[in-house]
Amino acid sequence: MRINPKLFIGLGLLLVIGYFLQDLVFGSDQYAARLAKERQTKDDSFRRVQGSPLSQDQRQTFDSLKYFAPNKDYRLDAQLEAFTQRDTVSMALTDGKAEKYLRWGKAAFILNKQEYKLTLFLKADGKDSTLFIPFTDRTNGFATYGGGRYLDAALPAAEDTEITLDFNQAYNPYCAYNNTFACPVPPADNRLAVEIKAGEMSFHD
């Protein structure tokens, strides 16, 4: 029994079209839905007594945190440079003290046709399983917390040459909610000369 080659071509085209339609129709929606669920979970955790950075008075009036709308343009594949020599540095805290971090590597990414770089850090005590990326951008003090925001990223495998930076996951330090906390201050080399309109916005009006 011979099968018409045109049938294979037609089926192939349908599969390709279906793939792209699924990405357009479902991909963004699923991504936004996942973010919404994560944000709801965080709101719920802020209402609890245990582990919340909010004071009792703040919890009584707390409704929800504010975010930019999900935007996949801010989910970026960055070129990864993992340092072979990882120096230990003292990162300043908002209370004048400091914490020890390893300068783990650098990530270079393109945004609005410009290249930017961020230094990736790892807690020197070895207790964290994710990279820590404190940064500032030109929304600070306006739409976002003036002291900067944080981003986490999974530790790449040894052979990886890229790392995903999802700025929709950018979050505020605890001292943005309550000044009784001491938080790492983003270092000078992580000050981005661009607006990152993604992730968590200012807590206070």
mmCIF file of N, CA, C and O in Angstrom, residues 25-121:
data_model
loop_
_atom_site.group_PDB
_atom_site.id
_atom_site.type_symbol
_atom_site.label_atom_id
_atom_site.label_comp_id
_atom_site.label_asym_id
_atom_site.label_seq_id
_atom_site.Cartn_x
_atom_site.Cartn_y
_atom_site.Cartn_z
ATOM 1 N N VAL A 25 -0.796 30.334 22.033
ATOM 2 C CA VAL A 25 -2.056 30.338 22.766
ATOM 3 C C VAL A 25 -1.881 29.869 24.201
ATOM 4 O O VAL A 25 -2.404 30.455 25.132
ATOM 5 N N PHE A 26 -1.101 28.781 24.362
ATOM 6 C CA PHE A 26 -0.996 28.185 25.691
ATOM 7 C C PHE A 26 0.289 28.566 26.419
ATOM 8 O O PHE A 26 0.302 28.696 27.629
ATOM 9 N N GLY A 27 1.393 28.743 25.664
ATOM 10 C CA GLY A 27 2.672 28.982 26.313
ATOM 11 C C GLY A 27 2.665 30.188 27.220
ATOM 12 O O GLY A 27 3.000 30.094 28.398
ATOM 13 N N SER A 28 2.257 31.328 26.702
ATOM 14 C CA SER A 28 2.239 32.551 27.504
ATOM 15 C C SER A 28 1.229 32.452 28.634
ATOM 16 O O SER A 28 1.481 32.909 29.742
ATOM 17 N N ASP A 29 0.079 31.849 28.344
ATOM 18 C CA ASP A 29 -0.952 31.707 29.365
ATOM 19 C C ASP A 29 -0.480 30.811 30.500
ATOM 20 O O ASP A 29 -0.705 31.106 31.672
ATOM 21 N N GLN A 30 0.175 29.715 30.155
ATOM 22 C CA GLN A 30 0.667 28.801 31.184
ATOM 23 C C GLN A 30 1.766 29.459 32.014
ATOM 24 O O GLN A 30 1.825 29.282 33.230
ATOM 25 N N TYR A 31 2.613 30.208 31.344
ATOM 26 C CA TYR A 31 3.686 30.920 32.035
ATOM 27 C C TYR A 31 3.093 31.940 33.014
ATOM 28 O O TYR A 31 3.487 32.015 34.178
ATOM 29 N N ALA A 32 2.116 32.721 32.536
ATOM 30 C CA ALA A 32 1.473 33.726 33.387
ATOM 31 C C ALA A 32 0.726 33.064 34.539
ATOM 32 O O ALA A 32 0.735 33.571 35.666
ATOM 33 N N ALA A 33 0.087 31.930 34.261
ATOM 34 C CA ALA A 33 -0.664 31.219 35.306
ATOM 35 C C ALA A 33 0.273 30.694 36.385
ATOM 36 O O ALA A 33 -0.040 30.751 37.583
ATOM 37 N N ARG A 34 1.434 30.198 35.964
ATOM 38 C CA ARG A 34 2.407 29.700 36.939
ATOM 39 C C ARG A 34 2.918 30.837 37.820
ATOM 40 O O ARG A 34 3.025 30.696 39.044
ATOM 41 N N LEU A 35 3.220 31.985 37.189
ATOM 42 C CA LEU A 35 3.664 33.145 37.963
ATOM 43 C C LEU A 35 2.595 33.609 38.944
ATOM 44 O O LEU A 35 2.890 33.925 40.100
ATOM 45 N N ALA A 36 1.345 33.640 38.462
ATOM 46 C CA ALA A 36 0.244 34.078 39.322
ATOM 47 C C ALA A 36 0.112 33.159 40.537
ATOM 48 O O ALA A 36 -0.123 33.631 41.662
ATOM 49 N N LYS A 37 0.270 31.863 40.327
ATOM 50 C CA LYS A 37 0.179 30.903 41.438
ATOM 51 C C LYS A 37 1.316 31.115 42.434
ATOM 52 O O LYS A 37 1.107 31.101 43.656
ATOM 53 N N GLU A 38 2.538 31.339 41.919
ATOM 54 C CA GLU A 38 3.681 31.574 42.803
ATOM 55 C C GLU A 38 3.484 32.854 43.615
ATOM 56 O O GLU A 38 3.806 32.901 44.813
ATOM 57 N N ARG A 39 2.934 33.875 42.963
ATOM 58 C CA ARG A 39 2.723 35.146 43.648
ATOM 59 C C ARG A 39 1.629 35.035 44.703
ATOM 60 O O ARG A 39 1.736 35.631 45.782
ATOM 61 N N GLN A 40 0.606 34.256 44.408
ATOM 62 C CA GLN A 40 -0.457 34.038 45.386
ATOM 63 C C GLN A 40 0.077 33.295 46.612
ATOM 64 O O GLN A 40 -0.259 33.625 47.759
ATOM 65 N N THR A 41 0.939 32.309 46.348
ATOM 66 C CA THR A 41 1.550 31.553 47.445
ATOM 67 C C THR A 41 2.396 32.474 48.329
ATOM 68 O O THR A 41 2.386 32.363 49.561
ATOM 69 N N LYS A 42 3.115 33.398 47.692
ATOM 70 C CA LYS A 42 3.928 34.341 48.476
ATOM 71 C C LYS A 42 3.043 35.261 49.299
ATOM 72 O O LYS A 42 3.334 35.520 50.478
ATOM 73 N N ASP A 43 1.957 35.755 48.716
ATOM 74 C CA ASP A 43 1.017 36.590 49.470
ATOM 75 C C ASP A 43 0.495 35.839 50.688
ATOM 76 O O ASP A 43 0.416 36.399 51.794
ATOM 77 N N ASP A 44 0.131 34.577 50.489
ATOM 78 C CA ASP A 44 -0.386 33.761 51.596
ATOM 79 C C ASP A 44 0.653 33.620 52.704
ATOM 80 O O ASP A 44 0.319 33.682 53.894
ATOM 81 N N SER A 45 1.924 33.440 52.301
ATOM 82 C CA SER A 45 2.978 33.271 53.306
ATOM 83 C C SER A 45 3.214 34.561 54.086
ATOM 84 O O SER A 45 3.569 34.532 55.265
ATOM 85 N N PHE A 46 2.998 35.710 53.443
ATOM 86 C CA PHE A 46 3.193 36.991 54.123
ATOM 87 C C PHE A 46 2.097 37.241 55.164
ATOM 88 O O PHE A 46 2.294 38.040 56.085
ATOM 89 N N ARG A 47 0.955 36.593 55.029
ATOM 90 C CA ARG A 47 -0.139 36.785 55.985
ATOM 91 C C ARG A 47 0.060 35.951 57.258
ATOM 92 O O ARG A 47 -0.579 36.219 58.266
ATOM 93 N N ARG A 48 0.926 34.946 57.184
ATOM 94 C CA ARG A 48 1.143 34.085 58.338
ATOM 95 C C ARG A 48 2.092 34.743 59.336
ATOM 96 O O ARG A 48 2.922 35.574 58.969
ATOM 97 N N VAL A 49 1.988 34.322 60.563
ATOM 98 C CA VAL A 49 2.867 34.853 61.612
ATOM 99 C C VAL A 49 4.283 34.320 61.411
ATOM 100 O O VAL A 49 5.265 35.067 61.464
ATOM 101 N N GLN A 50 4.394 33.004 61.174
ATOM 102 C CA GLN A 50 5.690 32.356 61.085
ATOM 103 C C GLN A 50 6.369 32.665 59.746
ATOM 104 O O GLN A 50 5.838 32.347 58.687
ATOM 105 N N GLY A 51 7.530 33.300 59.794
ATOM 106 C CA GLY A 51 8.327 33.508 58.589
ATOM 107 C C GLY A 51 8.001 34.753 57.792
ATOM 108 O O GLY A 51 8.714 35.073 56.838
ATOM 109 N N SER A 52 6.939 35.460 58.123
ATOM 110 C CA SER A 52 6.585 36.657 57.369
ATOM 111 C C SER A 52 7.488 37.823 57.768
ATOM 112 O O SER A 52 7.771 38.019 58.951
ATOM 113 N N PRO A 53 7.916 38.641 56.799
ATOM 114 C CA PRO A 53 8.709 39.829 57.142
ATOM 115 C C PRO A 53 7.850 40.984 57.639
ATOM 116 O O PRO A 53 8.380 42.013 58.073
ATOM 117 N N LEU A 54 6.542 40.823 57.569
ATOM 118 C CA LEU A 54 5.643 41.907 57.968
ATOM 119 C C LEU A 54 5.407 41.890 59.469
ATOM 120 O O LEU A 54 5.335 40.840 60.102
ATOM 121 N N SER A 55 5.260 43.066 60.029
ATOM 122 C CA SER A 55 4.917 43.181 61.448
ATOM 123 C C SER A 55 3.448 42.796 61.642
ATOM 124 O O SER A 55 2.688 42.646 60.669
ATOM 125 N N GLN A 56 3.045 42.655 62.890
ATOM 126 C CA GLN A 56 1.651 42.303 63.176
ATOM 127 C C GLN A 56 0.699 43.356 62.607
ATOM 128 O O GLN A 56 -0.323 43.016 62.002
ATOM 129 N N ASP A 57 1.034 44.620 62.780
ATOM 130 C CA ASP A 57 0.173 45.686 62.249
ATOM 131 C C ASP A 57 0.106 45.633 60.725
ATOM 132 O O ASP A 57 -0.966 45.825 60.133
ATOM 133 N N GLN A 58 1.237 45.363 60.079
ATOM 134 C CA GLN A 58 1.254 45.273 58.621
ATOM 135 C C GLN A 58 0.403 44.103 58.128
ATOM 136 O O GLN A 58 -0.318 44.229 57.129
ATOM 137 N N ARG A 59 0.485 42.979 58.821
ATOM 138 C CA ARG A 59 -0.285 41.796 58.400
ATOM 139 C C ARG A 59 -1.781 42.034 58.484
ATOM 140 O O ARG A 59 -2.558 41.491 57.677
ATOM 141 N N GLN A 60 -2.205 42.842 59.433
ATOM 142 C CA GLN A 60 -3.638 43.091 59.605
ATOM 143 C C GLN A 60 -4.236 43.855 58.429
ATOM 144 O O GLN A 60 -5.435 43.712 58.138
ATOM 145 N N THR A 61 -3.423 44.649 57.764
ATOM 146 C CA THR A 61 -3.932 45.444 56.633
ATOM 147 C C THR A 61 -3.404 44.951 55.286
ATOM 148 O O THR A 61 -3.759 45.500 54.242
ATOM 149 N N PHE A 62 -2.565 43.907 55.297
ATOM 150 C CA PHE A 62 -1.931 43.432 54.063
ATOM 151 C C PHE A 62 -2.955 42.773 53.148
ATOM 152 O O PHE A 62 -3.736 41.934 53.559
ATOM 153 N N ASP A 63 -2.912 43.182 51.879
ATOM 154 C CA ASP A 63 -3.763 42.554 50.865
ATOM 155 C C ASP A 63 -2.921 41.688 49.930
ATOM 156 O O ASP A 63 -3.081 40.468 49.884
ATOM 157 N N SER A 64 -2.030 42.313 49.196
ATOM 158 C CA SER A 64 -1.175 41.563 48.270
ATOM 159 C C SER A 64 0.006 42.430 47.857
ATOM 160 O O SER A 64 -0.032 43.662 47.978
ATOM 161 N N LEU A 65 1.041 41.773 47.371
ATOM 162 C CA LEU A 65 2.189 42.476 46.816
ATOM 163 C C LEU A 65 1.864 42.950 45.402
ATOM 164 O O LEU A 65 0.945 42.437 44.760
ATOM 165 N N LYS A 66 2.627 43.915 44.922
ATOM 166 C CA LYS A 66 2.382 44.466 43.590
ATOM 167 C C LYS A 66 3.493 44.025 42.629
ATOM 168 O O LYS A 66 4.670 43.992 43.010
ATOM 169 N N TYR A 67 3.072 43.713 41.414
ATOM 170 C CA TYR A 67 4.014 43.233 40.406
ATOM 171 C C TYR A 67 3.736 43.872 39.048
ATOM 172 O O TYR A 67 2.607 44.266 38.746
ATOM 173 N N PHE A 68 4.781 43.920 38.230
ATOM 174 C CA PHE A 68 4.581 44.193 36.814
ATOM 175 C C PHE A 68 3.870 42.982 36.194
ATOM 176 O O PHE A 68 4.009 41.857 36.690
ATOM 177 N N ALA A 69 3.131 43.219 35.126
ATOM 178 C CA ALA A 69 2.492 42.111 34.424
ATOM 179 C C ALA A 69 3.567 41.180 33.861
ATOM 180 O O ALA A 69 4.644 41.633 33.458
ATOM 181 N N PRO A 70 3.314 39.869 33.853
ATOM 182 C CA PRO A 70 4.292 38.935 33.282
ATOM 183 C C PRO A 70 4.657 39.321 31.851
ATOM 184 O O PRO A 70 3.795 39.662 31.046
ATOM 185 N N ASN A 71 5.941 39.282 31.566
ATOM 186 C CA ASN A 71 6.429 39.654 30.240
ATOM 187 C C ASN A 71 7.586 38.717 29.888
ATOM 188 O O ASN A 71 8.670 38.812 30.474
ATOM 189 N N LYS A 72 7.363 37.841 28.919
ATOM 190 C CA LYS A 72 8.386 36.850 28.578
ATOM 191 C C LYS A 72 9.616 37.480 27.929
ATOM 192 O O LYS A 72 10.649 36.829 27.806
ATOM 193 N N ASP A 73 9.522 38.738 27.525
ATOM 194 C CA ASP A 73 10.704 39.423 26.991
ATOM 195 C C ASP A 73 11.772 39.615 28.068
ATOM 196 O O ASP A 73 12.941 39.858 27.749
ATOM 197 N N TYR A 74 11.368 39.534 29.326
ATOM 198 C CA TYR A 74 12.311 39.675 30.435
ATOM 199 C C TYR A 74 12.775 38.323 30.975
ATOM 200 O O TYR A 74 13.422 38.259 32.010
ATOM 201 N N ARG A 75 12.451 37.272 30.265
ATOM 202 C CA ARG A 75 13.004 35.945 30.578
ATOM 203 C C ARG A 75 14.103 35.693 29.550
ATOM 204 O O ARG A 75 13.817 35.368 28.400
ATOM 205 N N LEU A 76 15.344 35.852 29.970
ATOM 206 C CA LEU A 76 16.460 35.958 29.041
ATOM 207 C C LEU A 76 17.457 34.806 29.193
ATOM 208 O O LEU A 76 17.770 34.394 30.312
ATOM 209 N N ASP A 77 17.931 34.315 28.066
ATOM 210 C CA ASP A 77 19.029 33.350 28.070
ATOM 211 C C ASP A 77 20.329 34.138 27.997
ATOM 212 O O ASP A 77 20.611 34.808 26.989
ATOM 213 N N ALA A 78 21.102 34.092 29.056
ATOM 214 C CA ALA A 78 22.336 34.871 29.151
ATOM 215 C C ALA A 78 23.550 33.982 28.908
ATOM 216 O O ALA A 78 23.533 32.783 29.225
ATOM 217 N N GLN A 79 24.589 34.572 28.334
ATOM 218 C CA GLN A 79 25.857 33.861 28.173
ATOM 219 C C GLN A 79 26.542 33.760 29.535
ATOM 220 O O GLN A 79 26.681 34.755 30.242
ATOM 221 N N LEU A 80 26.936 32.558 29.873
ATOM 222 C CA LEU A 80 27.483 32.292 31.207
ATOM 223 C C LEU A 80 28.997 32.210 31.180
ATOM 224 O O LEU A 80 29.583 31.525 30.353
ATOM 225 N N GLU A 81 29.613 32.937 32.095
ATOM 226 C CA GLU A 81 31.045 32.806 32.342
ATOM 227 C C GLU A 81 31.228 32.392 33.797
ATOM 228 O O GLU A 81 31.056 33.200 34.723
ATOM 229 N N ALA A 82 31.518 31.121 33.995
ATOM 230 C CA ALA A 82 31.752 30.617 35.349
ATOM 231 C C ALA A 82 33.221 30.831 35.697
ATOM 232 O O ALA A 82 34.109 30.378 34.970
ATOM 233 N N PHE A 83 33.478 31.538 36.780
ATOM 234 C CA PHE A 83 34.857 31.841 37.161
ATOM 235 C C PHE A 83 35.573 30.567 37.624
ATOM 236 O O PHE A 83 35.009 29.768 38.383
ATOM 237 N N THR A 84 36.801 30.405 37.194
ATOM 238 C CA THR A 84 37.606 29.285 37.686
ATOM 239 C C THR A 84 38.174 29.611 39.069
ATOM 240 O O THR A 84 38.347 28.735 39.908
ATOM 241 N N GLN A 85 38.466 30.893 39.277
ATOM 242 C CA GLN A 85 38.928 31.372 40.590
ATOM 243 C C GLN A 85 37.793 32.168 41.222
ATOM 244 O O GLN A 85 37.463 33.245 40.743
ATOM 245 N N ARG A 86 37.183 31.636 42.274
ATOM 246 C CA ARG A 86 36.024 32.280 42.892
ATOM 247 C C ARG A 86 36.441 32.951 44.198
ATOM 248 O O ARG A 86 36.560 32.309 45.249
ATOM 249 N N ASP A 87 36.648 34.248 44.091
ATOM 250 C CA ASP A 87 37.091 35.016 45.246
ATOM 251 C C ASP A 87 35.956 35.172 46.252
ATOM 252 O O ASP A 87 34.786 35.282 45.885
ATOM 253 N N THR A 88 36.323 35.226 47.513
ATOM 254 C CA THR A 88 35.366 35.522 48.568
ATOM 255 C C THR A 88 35.326 37.031 48.774
ATOM 256 O O THR A 88 36.372 37.676 48.927
ATOM 257 N N VAL A 89 34.114 37.594 48.750
ATOM 258 C CA VAL A 89 33.959 39.039 48.921
ATOM 259 C C VAL A 89 32.995 39.312 50.074
ATOM 260 O O VAL A 89 32.154 38.471 50.419
ATOM 261 N N SER A 90 33.140 40.476 50.660
ATOM 262 C CA SER A 90 32.230 40.911 51.713
ATOM 263 C C SER A 90 31.177 41.822 51.083
ATOM 264 O O SER A 90 31.508 42.896 50.579
ATOM 265 N N MET A 91 29.928 41.370 51.107
ATOM 266 C CA MET A 91 28.846 42.176 50.555
ATOM 267 C C MET A 91 28.211 42.986 51.683
ATOM 268 O O MET A 91 27.796 42.437 52.703
ATOM 269 N N ALA A 92 28.154 44.287 51.478
ATOM 270 C CA ALA A 92 27.636 45.177 52.519
ATOM 271 C C ALA A 92 26.158 44.901 52.785
ATOM 272 O O ALA A 92 25.391 44.590 51.866
ATOM 273 N N LEU A 93 25.776 45.035 54.061
ATOM 274 C CA LEU A 93 24.376 44.930 54.463
ATOM 275 C C LEU A 93 23.849 46.318 54.815
ATOM 276 O O LEU A 93 24.614 47.243 55.071
ATOM 277 N N THR A 94 22.555 46.432 54.835
ATOM 278 C CA THR A 94 21.930 47.733 55.096
ATOM 279 C C THR A 94 22.163 48.224 56.523
ATOM 280 O O THR A 94 21.952 49.407 56.806
ATOM 281 N N ASP A 95 22.581 47.336 57.422
ATOM 282 C CA ASP A 95 22.839 47.765 58.802
ATOM 283 C C ASP A 95 24.304 48.092 59.045
ATOM 284 O O ASP A 95 24.727 48.290 60.187
ATOM 285 N N GLY A 96 25.101 48.146 57.953
ATOM 286 C CA GLY A 96 26.508 48.478 58.092
ATOM 287 C C GLY A 96 27.420 47.274 58.261
ATOM 288 O O GLY A 96 28.646 47.412 58.197
ATOM 289 N N LYS A 97 26.843 46.103 58.459
ATOM 290 C CA LYS A 97 27.644 44.880 58.576
ATOM 291 C C LYS A 97 27.874 44.312 57.173
ATOM 292 O O LYS A 97 27.622 44.974 56.173
ATOM 293 N N ALA A 98 28.348 43.056 57.092
ATOM 294 C CA ALA A 98 28.622 42.456 55.791
ATOM 295 C C ALA A 98 28.441 40.941 55.866
ATOM 296 O O ALA A 98 28.507 40.346 56.950
ATOM 297 N N GLU A 99 28.214 40.327 54.717
ATOM 298 C CA GLU A 99 28.127 38.869 54.598
ATOM 299 C C GLU A 99 29.120 38.403 53.541
ATOM 300 O O GLU A 99 29.409 39.131 52.579
ATOM 301 N N LYS A 100 29.606 37.179 53.724
ATOM 302 C CA LYS A 100 30.592 36.620 52.804
ATOM 303 C C LYS A 100 29.893 35.889 51.645
ATOM 304 O O LYS A 100 29.000 35.064 51.859
ATOM 305 N N TYR A 101 30.324 36.223 50.430
ATOM 306 C CA TYR A 101 29.821 35.567 49.222
ATOM 307 C C TYR A 101 30.996 35.201 48.320
ATOM 308 O O TYR A 101 32.055 35.841 48.361
ATOM 309 N N LEU A 102 30.783 34.192 47.506
ATOM 310 C CA LEU A 102 31.728 33.851 46.455
ATOM 311 C C LEU A 102 31.298 34.535 45.169
ATOM 312 O O LEU A 102 30.116 34.505 44.806
ATOM 313 N N ARG A 103 32.248 35.169 44.484
ATOM 314 C CA ARG A 103 31.979 35.680 43.124
ATOM 315 C C ARG A 103 32.030 34.479 42.201
ATOM 316 O O ARG A 103 33.077 34.020 41.790
ATOM 317 N N TRP A 104 30.850 33.960 41.865
ATOM 318 C CA TRP A 104 30.754 32.658 41.188
ATOM 319 C C TRP A 104 30.961 32.770 39.684
ATOM 320 O O TRP A 104 31.519 31.886 39.048
ATOM 321 N N GLY A 105 30.465 33.851 39.082
ATOM 322 C CA GLY A 105 30.576 33.987 37.631
ATOM 323 C C GLY A 105 29.912 35.258 37.147
ATOM 324 O O GLY A 105 29.535 36.122 37.938
ATOM 325 N N LYS A 106 29.761 35.347 35.821
ATOM 326 C CA LYS A 106 29.093 36.493 35.201
ATOM 327 C C LYS A 106 28.090 36.003 34.177
ATOM 328 O O LYS A 106 28.274 34.952 33.554
ATOM 329 N N ALA A 107 27.037 36.784 33.987
ATOM 330 C CA ALA A 107 26.025 36.502 32.971
ATOM 331 C C ALA A 107 25.889 37.730 32.092
ATOM 332 O O ALA A 107 25.687 38.842 32.585
ATOM 333 N N ALA A 108 26.011 37.553 30.782
ATOM 334 C CA ALA A 108 25.875 38.648 29.813
ATOM 335 C C ALA A 108 24.604 38.420 29.001
ATOM 336 O O ALA A 108 24.384 37.321 28.475
ATOM 337 N N PHE A 109 23.773 39.446 28.897
ATOM 338 C CA PHE A 109 22.508 39.301 28.183
ATOM 339 C C PHE A 109 22.217 40.549 27.358
ATOM 340 O O PHE A 109 22.767 41.627 27.607
ATOM 341 N N ILE A 110 21.352 40.377 26.383
ATOM 342 C CA ILE A 110 20.949 41.474 25.499
ATOM 343 C C ILE A 110 19.530 41.894 25.856
ATOM 344 O O ILE A 110 18.623 41.064 25.943
ATOM 345 N N LEU A 111 19.346 43.190 26.073
ATOM 346 C CA LEU A 111 18.028 43.755 26.328
ATOM 347 C C LEU A 111 17.936 45.088 25.590
ATOM 348 O O LEU A 111 18.822 45.938 25.744
ATOM 349 N N ASN A 112 16.888 45.251 24.801
ATOM 350 C CA ASN A 112 16.722 46.461 23.985
ATOM 351 C C ASN A 112 17.958 46.732 23.125
ATOM 352 O O ASN A 112 18.424 47.878 22.999
ATOM 353 N N LYS A 113 18.512 45.645 22.584
ATOM 354 C CA LYS A 113 19.655 45.702 21.660
ATOM 355 C C LYS A 113 20.951 46.168 22.321
ATOM 356 O O LYS A 113 21.918 46.510 21.642
ATOM 357 N N GLN A 114 20.976 46.167 23.645
ATOM 358 C CA GLN A 114 22.184 46.531 24.382
ATOM 359 C C GLN A 114 22.622 45.349 25.251
ATOM 360 O O GLN A 114 21.790 44.600 25.751
ATOM 361 N N GLU A 115 23.926 45.207 25.422
ATOM 362 C CA GLU A 115 24.437 44.131 26.271
ATOM 363 C C GLU A 115 24.639 44.635 27.701
ATOM 364 O O GLU A 115 25.139 45.735 27.925
ATOM 365 N N TYR A 116 24.235 43.803 28.640
ATOM 366 C CA TYR A 116 24.422 44.095 30.061
ATOM 367 C C TYR A 116 25.027 42.865 30.733
ATOM 368 O O TYR A 116 24.879 41.738 30.246
ATOM 369 N N LYS A 117 25.699 43.100 31.847
ATOM 370 C CA LYS A 117 26.317 41.997 32.577
ATOM 371 C C LYS A 117 25.963 42.077 34.057
ATOM 372 O O LYS A 117 25.828 43.167 34.614
ATOM 373 N N LEU A 118 25.805 40.932 34.660
ATOM 374 C CA LEU A 118 25.552 40.827 36.089
ATOM 375 C C LEU A 118 26.507 39.807 36.693
ATOM 376 O O LEU A 118 26.755 38.745 36.107
ATOM 377 N N THR A 119 27.042 40.132 37.857
ATOM 378 C CA THR A 119 27.862 39.178 38.596
ATOM 379 C C THR A 119 26.956 38.245 39.390
ATOM 380 O O THR A 119 25.984 38.681 40.007
ATOM 381 N N LEU A 120 27.287 36.973 39.356
ATOM 382 C CA LEU A 120 26.529 35.937 40.053
ATOM 383 C C LEU A 120 27.269 35.571 41.335
ATOM 384 O O LEU A 120 28.489 35.365 41.317
ATOM 385 N N PHE A 121 26.534 35.478 42.425
ATOM 386 C CA PHE A 121 27.142 35.197 43.722
ATOM 387 C C PHE A 121 26.582 33.901 44.320
ATOM 388 O O PHE A 121 25.473 33.473 43.998
#
